[in-house]
Tab-separated table of C-alpha atoms in Angstrom:
chain	number	residue	atom	x	y	z
R	1	MET	CA	-13.088	-18.337	5.825
R	2	LEU	CA	-11.981	-16.274	8.851
R	3	LYS	CA	-9.333	-18.829	9.836
R	4	ALA	CA	-7.997	-18.889	6.285
R	5	VAL	CA	-7.840	-15.089	6.205
R	6	LEU	CA	-5.992	-14.954	9.508
R	7	ARG	CA	-3.585	-17.730	8.490
R	8	ASP	CA	-2.731	-16.212	5.131
R	9	SER	CA	-2.717	-12.688	6.576
R	10	LEU	CA	-0.043	-13.805	9.012
R	11	VAL	CA	2.134	-15.117	6.192
R	12	TYR	CA	1.531	-12.106	3.946
R	13	GLY	CA	1.950	-9.750	6.883
R	14	LEU	CA	5.250	-11.292	7.992
R	15	ALA	CA	6.516	-11.181	4.416
R	16	SER	CA	5.492	-7.543	4.118
R	17	LEU	CA	7.005	-6.765	7.501
R	18	LEU	CA	10.312	-8.335	6.509
R	19	SER	CA	10.414	-6.734	3.069
R	20	LYS	CA	9.293	-3.310	4.285
R	21	GLY	CA	11.526	-3.647	7.322
R	22	LEU	CA	14.504	-4.243	5.071
R	23	ALA	CA	13.406	-1.247	3.012
R	24	ILE	CA	13.422	0.878	6.178
R	25	PHE	CA	17.126	0.145	6.481
R	26	LEU	CA	17.509	1.976	3.178
R	27	LEU	CA	16.241	5.236	4.671
R	28	PRO	CA	19.446	5.969	6.622
R	29	LEU	CA	21.398	5.216	3.442
R	30	TYR	CA	19.197	7.254	1.115
R	31	THR	CA	19.019	10.261	3.448
R	32	ARG	CA	22.811	10.305	3.696
R	33	VAL	CA	23.574	10.026	-0.013
R	34	LEU	CA	20.627	12.178	-1.132
R	35	SER	CA	19.791	15.743	-0.184
R	36	PRO	CA	16.137	16.634	0.551
R	37	GLY	CA	15.917	17.898	-3.036
R	38	ASP	CA	17.362	14.635	-4.413
R	39	TYR	CA	14.962	12.678	-2.237
R	40	GLY	CA	12.114	14.796	-3.567
R	41	ALA	CA	13.147	13.904	-7.133
R	42	TYR	CA	13.322	10.224	-6.137
R	43	ASP	CA	9.827	10.404	-4.651
R	44	LEU	CA	8.459	11.985	-7.831
R	45	LEU	CA	9.939	9.089	-9.852
R	46	ILE	CA	8.291	6.572	-7.527
R	47	THR	CA	5.061	8.542	-7.879
R	48	LEU	CA	5.330	8.340	-11.672
R	49	GLY	CA	5.739	4.568	-11.249
R	50	ALA	CA	2.533	4.385	-9.249
R	51	LEU	CA	0.735	6.212	-12.049
R	52	ALA	CA	2.169	3.908	-14.730
R	53	ASN	CA	1.152	0.781	-12.813
R	54	LEU	CA	-2.435	2.018	-12.835
R	55	VAL	CA	-2.620	3.027	-16.467
R	56	VAL	CA	-0.176	1.115	-18.669
R	57	ALA	CA	-1.614	-2.418	-18.371
R	58	LEU	CA	-5.221	-1.216	-17.907
R	59	GLU	CA	-5.460	-2.918	-14.479
R	60	ILE	CA	-5.426	-6.340	-16.169
R	61	SER	CA	-4.324	-7.929	-12.896
R	62	GLN	CA	-7.675	-6.996	-11.341
R	63	GLY	CA	-9.517	-8.571	-14.251
R	64	LEU	CA	-7.458	-11.729	-13.843
R	65	ALA	CA	-8.270	-11.830	-10.126
R	66	ARG	CA	-12.010	-11.606	-10.739
R	67	PHE	CA	-12.142	-14.286	-13.450
R	68	TRP	CA	-9.581	-16.588	-11.831
R	69	ALA	CA	-11.931	-17.347	-8.932
R	70	ASP	CA	-14.754	-18.346	-11.301
R	71	ALA	CA	-12.586	-20.516	-13.570
R	72	THR	CA	-12.502	-24.193	-12.611
R	73	GLU	CA	-10.502	-25.855	-15.392
R	74	PRO	CA	-6.674	-25.689	-15.070
R	75	GLY	CA	-6.379	-25.038	-18.802
R	76	THR	CA	-8.718	-22.038	-18.590
R	77	ARG	CA	-6.778	-20.593	-15.690
R	78	ARG	CA	-3.492	-21.052	-17.555
R	79	ARG	CA	-4.838	-19.204	-20.579
R	80	LEU	CA	-6.121	-16.398	-18.356
R	81	ALA	CA	-2.776	-15.978	-16.604
R	82	SER	CA	-0.712	-16.243	-19.786
R	83	THR	CA	-2.885	-13.756	-21.626
R	84	SER	CA	-2.573	-11.206	-18.823
R	85	LEU	CA	1.215	-11.637	-18.682
R	86	TRP	CA	1.862	-11.194	-22.417
R	87	PHE	CA	-0.537	-8.270	-22.638
R	88	SER	CA	1.257	-6.577	-19.721
R	89	ALA	CA	4.679	-7.247	-21.243
R	90	LEU	CA	3.562	-5.659	-24.517
R	91	MET	CA	2.096	-2.576	-22.836
R	92	TYR	CA	5.087	-1.969	-20.549
R	93	GLY	CA	7.435	-2.472	-23.495
R	94	LEU	CA	5.621	0.257	-25.423
R	95	PHE	CA	5.670	2.483	-22.345
R	96	LEU	CA	9.439	2.084	-22.007
R	97	VAL	CA	10.172	2.820	-25.679
R	98	VAL	CA	7.986	5.935	-25.755
R	99	GLY	CA	9.275	7.089	-22.379
R	100	LEU	CA	12.934	6.835	-23.365
R	101	LEU	CA	12.320	8.695	-26.620
R	102	ALA	CA	10.602	11.541	-24.766
R	103	ALA	CA	12.750	11.380	-21.600
R	104	PRO	CA	14.079	14.985	-21.681
R	105	GLN	CA	10.592	16.435	-22.036
R	106	LEU	CA	9.056	14.102	-19.445
R	107	ASN	CA	11.848	14.776	-16.960
R	108	ALA	CA	11.301	18.516	-17.316
R	109	LEU	CA	7.565	18.027	-16.781
R	110	VAL	CA	7.745	15.648	-13.798
R	111	VAL	CA	10.932	16.638	-11.954
R	112	GLY	CA	11.735	20.019	-13.448
R	113	ASP	CA	15.528	19.718	-13.281
R	114	ALA	CA	17.772	18.500	-16.111
R	115	ARG	CA	20.374	17.247	-13.594
R	116	TYR	CA	18.172	14.222	-12.954
R	117	LEU	CA	17.789	13.106	-16.593
R	118	ASP	CA	20.006	9.997	-16.275
R	119	ALA	CA	18.209	8.933	-13.101
R	120	PHE	CA	14.896	9.554	-14.863
R	121	ARG	CA	15.827	7.198	-17.724
R	122	LEU	CA	16.782	4.474	-15.254
R	123	GLY	CA	13.544	5.172	-13.425
R	124	LEU	CA	11.566	4.457	-16.571
R	125	GLY	CA	13.248	1.046	-16.867
R	126	PHE	CA	12.516	0.335	-13.219
R	127	ILE	CA	8.858	1.294	-13.648
R	128	ALA	CA	8.417	-1.087	-16.600
R	129	VAL	CA	10.099	-4.065	-14.931
R	130	ASN	CA	8.418	-3.358	-11.604
R	131	GLY	CA	5.006	-3.425	-13.272
R	132	ILE	CA	5.671	-6.968	-14.514
R	133	TYR	CA	6.965	-7.949	-11.077
R	134	TYR	CA	3.750	-6.875	-9.351
R	135	LEU	CA	1.630	-8.770	-11.860
R	136	LEU	CA	3.655	-11.908	-11.101
R	137	LEU	CA	3.597	-11.304	-7.354
R	138	ASN	CA	-0.182	-10.911	-7.334
R	139	GLN	CA	-0.495	-14.205	-9.161
R	140	PHE	CA	0.629	-15.944	-5.966
R	141	ARG	CA	-2.347	-14.339	-4.228
R	142	TRP	CA	-4.853	-15.597	-6.780
R	143	GLU	CA	-3.379	-19.097	-6.430
R	144	LEU	CA	-3.441	-18.764	-2.593
R	145	ARG	CA	0.317	-19.458	-2.483
R	146	SER	CA	1.160	-17.233	0.447
R	147	LYS	CA	4.572	-18.830	1.099
R	148	ALA	CA	5.756	-18.248	-2.463
R	149	TYR	CA	4.496	-14.661	-2.168
R	150	ALA	CA	6.581	-14.255	0.967
R	151	ILE	CA	9.712	-15.691	-0.665
R	152	ALA	CA	9.456	-13.351	-3.651
R	153	SER	CA	8.723	-10.267	-1.508
R	154	VAL	CA	11.621	-10.812	0.854
R	155	ALA	CA	13.981	-11.653	-2.018
R	156	TYR	CA	13.058	-8.387	-3.745
R	157	ALA	CA	13.804	-6.395	-0.591
R	158	LEU	CA	17.133	-8.187	-0.040
R	159	PHE	CA	18.261	-7.575	-3.618
R	160	THR	CA	17.259	-3.908	-3.338
R	161	LEU	CA	19.306	-3.544	-0.163
R	162	LEU	CA	22.298	-5.364	-1.656
R	163	PHE	CA	22.372	-3.363	-4.889
R	164	ALA	CA	21.796	-0.098	-3.014
R	165	LEU	CA	24.820	-0.756	-0.803
R	166	VAL	CA	26.939	-1.395	-3.904
R	167	PHE	CA	25.810	1.524	-6.082
R	168	CYS	CA	25.085	4.128	-3.396
R	169	LEU	CA	27.528	3.429	-0.577
R	170	TRP	CA	30.461	1.841	-2.396
R	171	LEU	CA	30.299	3.514	-5.830
R	172	ASP	CA	28.633	6.714	-4.530
R	173	LEU	CA	26.390	7.185	-7.583
R	174	GLY	CA	23.728	9.200	-5.763
R	175	LEU	CA	20.232	9.136	-7.225
R	176	VAL	CA	21.479	7.289	-10.329
R	177	GLY	CA	22.700	4.534	-8.003
R	178	VAL	CA	19.356	4.394	-6.204
R	179	MET	CA	17.410	3.925	-9.422
R	180	LEU	CA	19.923	1.440	-10.865
R	181	ALA	CA	19.692	-0.638	-7.687
R	182	GLN	CA	15.912	-0.731	-7.857
R	183	LEU	CA	15.928	-1.621	-11.571
R	184	LEU	CA	18.260	-4.579	-11.034
R	185	ALA	CA	16.366	-5.762	-7.934
R	186	ALA	CA	13.049	-5.702	-9.806
R	187	THR	CA	14.607	-7.643	-12.692
R	188	VAL	CA	16.047	-10.402	-10.504
R	189	ALA	CA	12.830	-10.652	-8.444
R	190	SER	CA	10.744	-10.942	-11.629
R	191	LEU	CA	12.914	-13.793	-12.877
R	192	LEU	CA	12.492	-15.557	-9.526
R	193	CYS	CA	8.693	-15.173	-9.737
R	194	LEU	CA	8.663	-16.539	-13.273
R	195	TRP	CA	10.557	-19.613	-12.137
R	196	LEU	CA	8.191	-20.185	-9.193
R	197	LEU	CA	5.228	-19.737	-11.563
R	198	ARG	CA	6.687	-21.825	-14.389
R	199	HIS	CA	3.622	-24.107	-14.381
R	200	THR	CA	1.170	-21.186	-14.426
R	201	PHE	CA	2.184	-19.389	-17.620
R	202	GLY	CA	2.660	-20.641	-21.148
R	203	TRP	CA	3.133	-19.494	-24.726
R	204	MET	CA	-0.537	-18.808	-25.265
R	205	PHE	CA	-2.757	-15.776	-25.785
R	206	ASP	CA	-6.564	-15.719	-25.843
R	207	ALA	CA	-8.058	-12.541	-27.315
R	208	ARG	CA	-11.561	-13.458	-26.144
R	209	GLN	CA	-10.452	-13.839	-22.548
R	210	LEU	CA	-8.445	-10.631	-22.813
R	211	ARG	CA	-11.569	-8.740	-23.873
R	212	ALA	CA	-13.518	-10.263	-20.967
R	213	MET	CA	-10.860	-9.282	-18.435
R	214	LEU	CA	-10.529	-5.783	-19.864
R	215	ARG	CA	-14.299	-5.257	-19.748
R	216	PHE	CA	-13.989	-5.715	-16.007
R	217	SER	CA	-10.657	-3.975	-15.452
R	218	ALA	CA	-10.650	-1.091	-17.958
R	219	PRO	CA	-13.357	0.875	-16.075
R	220	LEU	CA	-11.063	0.622	-13.048
R	221	VAL	CA	-8.384	2.684	-14.820
R	222	PRO	CA	-10.160	6.067	-14.487
R	223	ALA	CA	-10.959	5.089	-10.911
R	224	GLY	CA	-7.302	4.231	-10.348
R	225	LEU	CA	-6.278	7.563	-11.827
R	226	ALA	CA	-8.642	9.284	-9.431
R	227	VAL	CA	-7.111	7.382	-6.508
R	228	PHE	CA	-3.668	8.376	-7.740
R	229	ILE	CA	-4.687	12.018	-7.839
R	230	SER	CA	-6.151	11.761	-4.347
R	231	LEU	CA	-2.950	10.302	-2.881
R	232	TYR	CA	-0.165	11.835	-4.975
R	233	ILE	CA	-1.275	15.205	-6.316
R	234	ASN	CA	0.219	16.654	-3.119
R	235	ARG	CA	3.756	15.955	-4.423
R	236	PHE	CA	3.158	17.866	-7.630
R	237	ALA	CA	1.409	20.677	-5.778
R	238	LEU	CA	4.355	21.006	-3.404
R	239	ASN	CA	6.809	20.996	-6.320
R	240	HIS	CA	4.704	23.636	-8.109
R	241	PHE	CA	3.975	25.963	-5.193
R	242	GLY	CA	7.141	25.166	-3.224
R	243	SER	CA	10.289	23.205	-4.086
R	244	LEU	CA	11.814	19.738	-4.383
R	245	GLN	CA	12.931	20.172	-0.767
R	246	ASP	CA	9.295	20.436	0.307
R	247	VAL	CA	8.566	17.261	-1.645
R	248	GLY	CA	11.472	15.571	0.138
R	249	HIS	CA	10.219	16.562	3.604
R	250	PHE	CA	6.689	15.443	2.782
R	251	ALA	CA	8.009	12.197	1.299
R	252	ILE	CA	10.050	11.266	4.365
R	253	GLY	CA	7.006	11.881	6.563
R	254	SER	CA	5.007	9.659	4.228
R	255	ARG	CA	7.644	6.920	4.490
R	256	ILE	CA	7.387	6.858	8.280
R	257	ALA	CA	3.584	7.059	8.109
R	258	GLY	CA	3.690	4.254	5.556
R	259	LEU	CA	4.743	1.879	8.306
R	260	ALA	CA	1.067	1.900	9.272
R	261	ALA	CA	0.302	0.276	5.918
R	262	LEU	CA	2.154	-2.821	7.148
R	263	LEU	CA	-0.910	-3.461	9.302
R	264	ILE	CA	-3.156	-3.912	6.280
R	265	LEU	CA	-0.840	-5.450	3.691
R	266	GLY	CA	-1.223	-9.003	4.958
R	267	ILE	CA	-5.009	-8.761	5.262
R	268	GLN	CA	-5.241	-6.983	1.913
R	269	ALA	CA	-3.372	-9.774	0.185
R	270	ALA	CA	-5.353	-12.569	1.856
R	271	LEU	CA	-8.893	-11.186	2.163
R	272	THR	CA	-9.860	-10.276	-1.412
R	273	PRO	CA	-9.420	-13.696	-3.073
R	274	LEU	CA	-11.109	-15.441	-0.132
R	275	VAL	CA	-14.078	-13.052	-0.183
R	276	TYR	CA	-14.555	-13.762	-3.889
R	277	GLN	CA	-14.761	-17.456	-3.063
R	278	HIS	CA	-16.942	-17.289	0.091
R	279	TYR	CA	-19.135	-14.196	-0.228
R	280	ARG	CA	-22.245	-16.375	-0.710
R	281	ASP	CA	-21.771	-18.005	2.713
R	282	PRO	CA	-24.224	-16.460	5.225
R	283	GLN	CA	-21.594	-16.143	7.965
R	284	THR	CA	-19.122	-14.176	5.787
R	285	PRO	CA	-20.502	-10.626	6.486
R	286	GLY	CA	-20.241	-11.158	10.236
R	287	GLN	CA	-16.717	-12.501	9.898
R	288	ILE	CA	-15.671	-9.479	7.841
R	289	ALA	CA	-17.177	-7.134	10.464
R	290	ARG	CA	-15.347	-8.919	13.267
R	291	LEU	CA	-12.070	-8.798	11.355
R	292	PHE	CA	-12.614	-5.094	10.640
R	293	SER	CA	-13.124	-4.274	14.331
R	294	TRP	CA	-9.927	-6.034	15.323
R	295	PHE	CA	-8.050	-4.412	12.477
R	296	MET	CA	-9.244	-0.925	13.453
R	297	ALA	CA	-8.153	-1.458	17.049
R	298	VAL	CA	-4.651	-2.440	15.935
R	299	ALA	CA	-4.581	0.304	13.281
R	300	LEU	CA	-5.524	3.089	15.693
R	301	ALA	CA	-2.904	1.943	18.186
R	302	GLY	CA	-0.301	1.652	15.421
R	303	CYS	CA	-1.066	5.087	13.995
R	304	LEU	CA	-0.857	6.664	17.437
R	305	PHE	CA	2.504	4.996	18.068
R	306	LEU	CA	3.862	6.426	14.814
R	307	ALA	CA	2.395	9.864	15.530
R	308	LEU	CA	3.817	9.996	19.059
R	309	PHE	CA	7.281	8.691	18.246
R	310	ALA	CA	7.785	10.086	14.726
R	311	ARG	CA	10.590	12.428	15.808
R	312	GLU	CA	12.422	9.627	17.561
R	313	LEU	CA	12.048	7.357	14.527
R	314	LEU	CA	13.412	10.028	12.200
R	315	MET	CA	16.374	10.524	14.529
R	316	LEU	CA	17.188	6.862	13.895
R	317	PHE	CA	16.450	6.675	10.170
R	318	ALA	CA	17.248	10.110	8.746
R	319	THR	CA	19.508	13.111	9.067
R	320	PRO	CA	18.394	16.359	10.779
R	321	GLU	CA	17.720	17.888	7.342
R	322	PHE	CA	14.578	15.714	7.077
R	323	MET	CA	13.160	16.360	10.571
R	324	ALA	CA	10.426	18.689	9.277
R	325	GLY	CA	8.523	15.633	8.025
R	326	ALA	CA	8.005	14.175	11.510
R	327	ALA	CA	5.078	16.410	12.444
R	328	LEU	CA	3.068	15.175	9.445
R	329	VAL	CA	2.989	11.511	10.478
R	330	GLY	CA	-0.052	11.817	12.739
R	331	ILE	CA	-2.094	13.042	9.762
R	332	LEU	CA	-0.574	10.927	7.001
R	333	ALA	CA	-0.673	7.548	8.775
R	334	PRO	CA	-4.496	7.397	9.119
R	335	SER	CA	-4.817	8.937	5.639
R	336	LEU	CA	-2.849	6.096	4.066
R	337	LEU	CA	-4.885	3.470	5.914
R	338	LEU	CA	-8.224	5.044	5.001
R	339	SER	CA	-7.287	4.883	1.332
R	340	GLN	CA	-6.711	1.118	1.612
R	341	MET	CA	-9.533	0.003	3.910
R	342	TYR	CA	-12.040	-0.416	1.080
R	343	ILE	CA	-11.183	-4.129	1.162
R	344	PHE	CA	-13.456	-4.454	4.208
R	345	ALA	CA	-16.385	-3.221	2.096
R	346	PRO	CA	-16.432	-5.656	-0.859
R	347	GLY	CA	-19.954	-4.995	-2.142
R	348	ILE	CA	-18.920	-2.992	-5.222
R	349	ALA	CA	-16.445	-5.647	-6.407
R	350	ILE	CA	-18.803	-8.554	-5.654
R	351	ALA	CA	-21.627	-6.939	-7.618
R	352	LYS	CA	-19.178	-5.928	-10.401
R	353	LYS	CA	-20.432	-2.332	-10.134
R	354	THR	CA	-17.068	-0.860	-11.087
R	355	HIS	CA	-18.704	2.320	-12.397
R	356	TRP	CA	-19.674	3.123	-8.798
R	357	GLN	CA	-16.037	2.869	-7.855
R	358	LEU	CA	-15.257	5.389	-10.561
R	359	TRP	CA	-17.655	7.992	-9.173
R	360	VAL	CA	-16.386	7.590	-5.613
R	361	THR	CA	-12.769	7.962	-6.637
R	362	LEU	CA	-13.542	10.927	-8.892
R	363	LEU	CA	-15.207	12.672	-5.965
R	364	SER	CA	-12.238	12.065	-3.663
R	365	ALA	CA	-9.834	13.162	-6.418
R	366	ALA	CA	-11.741	16.412	-6.869
R	367	ALA	CA	-11.569	16.990	-3.119
R	368	SER	CA	-7.816	16.326	-3.160
R	369	VAL	CA	-7.159	18.708	-6.046
R	370	ALA	CA	-9.246	21.444	-4.461
R	371	GLY	CA	-7.698	20.873	-1.047
R	372	ASN	CA	-4.119	20.973	-2.334
R	373	TRP	CA	-4.824	23.983	-4.555
R	374	LEU	CA	-6.239	25.932	-1.608
R	375	LEU	CA	-4.163	24.687	1.327
R	376	VAL	CA	-0.642	24.127	-0.034
R	377	PRO	CA	-0.068	27.823	-0.914
R	378	LEU	CA	-1.249	28.732	2.602
R	379	TRP	CA	0.365	26.074	4.796
R	380	GLY	CA	2.881	24.232	2.633
R	381	ILE	CA	3.505	20.632	3.667
R	382	TRP	CA	0.846	20.899	6.391
R	383	GLY	CA	-1.717	21.903	3.792
R	384	ALA	CA	-0.753	18.918	1.646
R	385	ALA	CA	-1.171	16.561	4.607
R	386	LEU	CA	-4.595	17.949	5.544
R	387	ALA	CA	-5.800	17.745	1.936
R	388	THR	CA	-4.702	14.096	1.829
R	389	LEU	CA	-6.632	13.291	5.011
R	390	LEU	CA	-9.739	15.047	3.673
R	391	SER	CA	-9.801	13.142	0.386
R	392	SER	CA	-9.009	9.757	1.995
R	393	SER	CA	-11.794	10.174	4.558
R	394	LEU	CA	-14.287	11.172	1.880
R	395	PHE	CA	-13.262	8.191	-0.263
R	396	PHE	CA	-13.681	5.652	2.541
R	397	LEU	CA	-17.027	6.963	3.780
R	398	CYS	CA	-18.551	7.092	0.289
R	399	TRP	CA	-17.188	3.647	-0.611
R	400	VAL	CA	-18.637	2.036	2.505
R	401	SER	CA	-21.978	3.766	2.042
R	402	LEU	CA	-22.375	2.390	-1.495
R	403	SER	CA	-20.992	-1.036	-0.639
R	404	GLN	CA	-23.520	-1.458	2.172
R	405	ARG	CA	-26.353	-1.247	-0.359
R	406	LEU	CA	-24.933	-4.176	-2.314
R	407	TYR	CA	-23.442	-6.380	0.397
R	408	PRO	CA	-24.320	-5.246	3.948
R	409	ILE	CA	-21.718	-5.740	6.683
R	410	PRO	CA	-22.713	-5.312	10.380
R	411	TYR	CA	-19.932	-2.887	11.382
R	412	ALA	CA	-19.636	-1.654	15.004
R	413	TRP	CA	-19.931	2.033	14.091
R	414	ARG	CA	-20.546	3.406	17.600
R	415	ALA	CA	-17.483	1.689	19.026
R	416	LEU	CA	-15.399	2.813	16.063
R	417	LEU	CA	-16.456	6.447	16.488
R	418	LEU	CA	-15.597	6.478	20.204
R	419	ALA	CA	-12.222	4.851	19.582
R	420	SER	CA	-11.435	7.307	16.766
R	421	LEU	CA	-12.208	10.292	18.995
R	422	GLY	CA	-9.855	8.841	21.589
R	423	PHE	CA	-7.150	8.545	18.937
R	424	VAL	CA	-7.565	12.194	17.915
R	425	ALA	CA	-7.398	13.381	21.527
R	426	CYS	CA	-4.244	11.367	22.268
R	427	SER	CA	-2.603	12.568	19.027
R	428	VAL	CA	-3.264	16.227	19.887
R	429	LEU	CA	-1.833	15.726	23.366
R	430	GLY	CA	1.236	14.127	21.806
R	431	VAL	CA	1.812	17.180	19.601
R	432	GLU	CA	1.542	19.397	22.678
R	433	LEU	CA	4.138	17.267	24.467
R	434	ASP	CA	6.667	17.782	21.678
R	435	GLY	CA	6.147	21.535	21.919
R	436	VAL	CA	6.536	21.811	25.721
R	437	GLY	CA	10.250	20.986	25.726
R	438	LEU	CA	10.315	18.492	28.602
R	439	ALA	CA	13.274	16.241	29.256
R	440	LEU	CA	13.448	13.328	26.802
R	441	PRO	CA	12.889	10.531	29.377
R	442	LEU	CA	9.813	12.277	30.789
R	443	THR	CA	8.472	12.971	27.287
R	444	LEU	CA	8.858	9.317	26.302
R	445	LEU	CA	7.132	8.195	29.504
R	446	LEU	CA	4.156	10.497	28.937
R	447	LYS	CA	3.867	9.319	25.327
R	448	CYS	CA	3.793	5.714	26.494
R	449	LEU	CA	1.025	6.603	28.936
R	450	LEU	CA	-0.988	8.164	26.093
R	451	LEU	CA	-0.591	4.973	24.087
R	452	LEU	CA	-1.731	2.935	27.087
R	453	LEU	CA	-4.737	5.233	27.517
R	454	LEU	CA	-5.817	4.581	23.937
R	455	LEU	CA	-5.521	0.820	24.441
R	456	VAL	CA	-7.875	1.101	27.420
R	457	LEU	CA	-10.294	3.179	25.335
R	458	LEU	CA	-10.289	0.552	22.589
R	459	VAL	CA	-11.569	-2.036	25.040
R	460	ALA	CA	-13.911	0.336	26.902
R	461	SER	CA	-15.547	1.459	23.642
R	462	GLY	CA	-16.331	-2.143	22.721
R	463	LEU	CA	-14.255	-2.093	19.547
R	464	VAL	CA	-12.300	-5.008	21.006
R	465	PRO	CA	-14.913	-7.181	22.787
R	466	LEU	CA	-13.885	-8.504	26.190
R	467	ALA	CA	-15.167	-11.942	25.205
R	468	ASP	CA	-12.709	-12.039	22.301
R	469	LEU	CA	-9.882	-10.943	24.592
R	470	ARG	CA	-10.721	-13.619	27.138
R	471	ALA	CA	-10.868	-16.255	24.413
R	472	LEU	CA	-7.496	-15.103	23.068
R	473	VAL	CA	-5.890	-15.159	26.521
R	474	GLU	CA	-7.330	-18.603	27.220
R	475	GLN	CA	-6.058	-19.923	23.901
R	476	LEU	CA	-2.584	-18.553	24.580
R	477	ARG	CA	-2.653	-20.031	28.090
R	478	ARG	CA	-3.547	-23.456	26.736
R	479	ARG	CA	-0.815	-23.331	24.135
R	480	SER	CA	1.679	-22.219	26.761
R	481	GLY	CA	0.600	-25.033	29.040
R	482	GLY	CA	0.936	-27.554	26.227
R	483	SER	CA	4.429	-26.298	25.416
R	484	ASN	CA	5.488	-26.568	29.049
R	485	ARG	CA	4.272	-30.184	29.227
R	486	VAL	CA	6.296	-31.052	26.165
């Protein structure tokens, strides 16, 4: 299983890197055609989309994933997939109709500024089409078609970039152009997915299978809402206690911190379906633990890189108006990863104990609400970042604790703790460097030395075993020698 995870993770990861990398090129464009307030409104629309994707289709994609692995007959799988698609299309269609009818009221509630009403209406269309797109994209994962997944992901990013250049740069439509570009890109990408999946779906609908999938997935909806609150209540708190400009600064920091999520996207896409198929194998827990240790080593190094060089990255990708978001990256990057690392603790999903997931996410949501309510009025965007880290940490620790009771994984906790303390120390030193005011070349050199120090700590702590490193170096040496002989 481990080889399959690594192989598919590479494909998914490269696809995510290309698609997200292309999306990064949109930041210089967006930050030049949008003010921080406009960008804050854009981020609230994207946040509304995240909420809709959790609620509208009742997480039917998760139900499909769980039953797809157990189905053996092609006809059964086709009925499962078709039923989930038509149910999702119906639900998103209803969402769009109701949303457009109530657009003025919803815009006032979510964004709070009537100037953005046209962009809000386009955003509703984008949310509906994008929900269908993600259902189709995930279908490639359940079918273990990583290459098709990569094609669709990269195509979506390319279309988004192309349409954004037309509507934002050439036609100068501002936020309306941004949302129109994303709506058209999602539409074209969905049509491409449908063509690639033309043998998967059909004109069929099975109410019995729908009920079975919803029995699994519907309890995930409150849990998904709780996760949403944990991760996104900060935007609404900032808009309530502060302004759209505060939301824009926080959002740009989140975008840079979100680069850390590239480290987990490939593994996230590959690991879950393979775990469902191989969790009964006795060697699977050890393989998951080994993969987790390697992932944490890369994740800690990646988060430190983003934290140390956030200001330099924002100088490349944004205007000086957005520079206030740079200081948040060191907090937000690990927060975003912690909220996604539950995939390395699959016990709750394997045992189908989705009600446990609900309680964990409700607890983290309560912590997020309380943290934002208390800290945002005191410290603004810093308070929002700290509240996000608090809730994400609580979520991960509780999830792992419960999962271990159902499907124990032999994690290297001591090594992970030592490496994490090293990360915190290096991050704090990096913040001090930015405040000293040294010359830029010297500052960059010292930051590189801090990154090197963490890499040494990762090996010294045992998080990255020396035996694994030697095996990797030997494998690379052999491949290099073979290439030279050819």
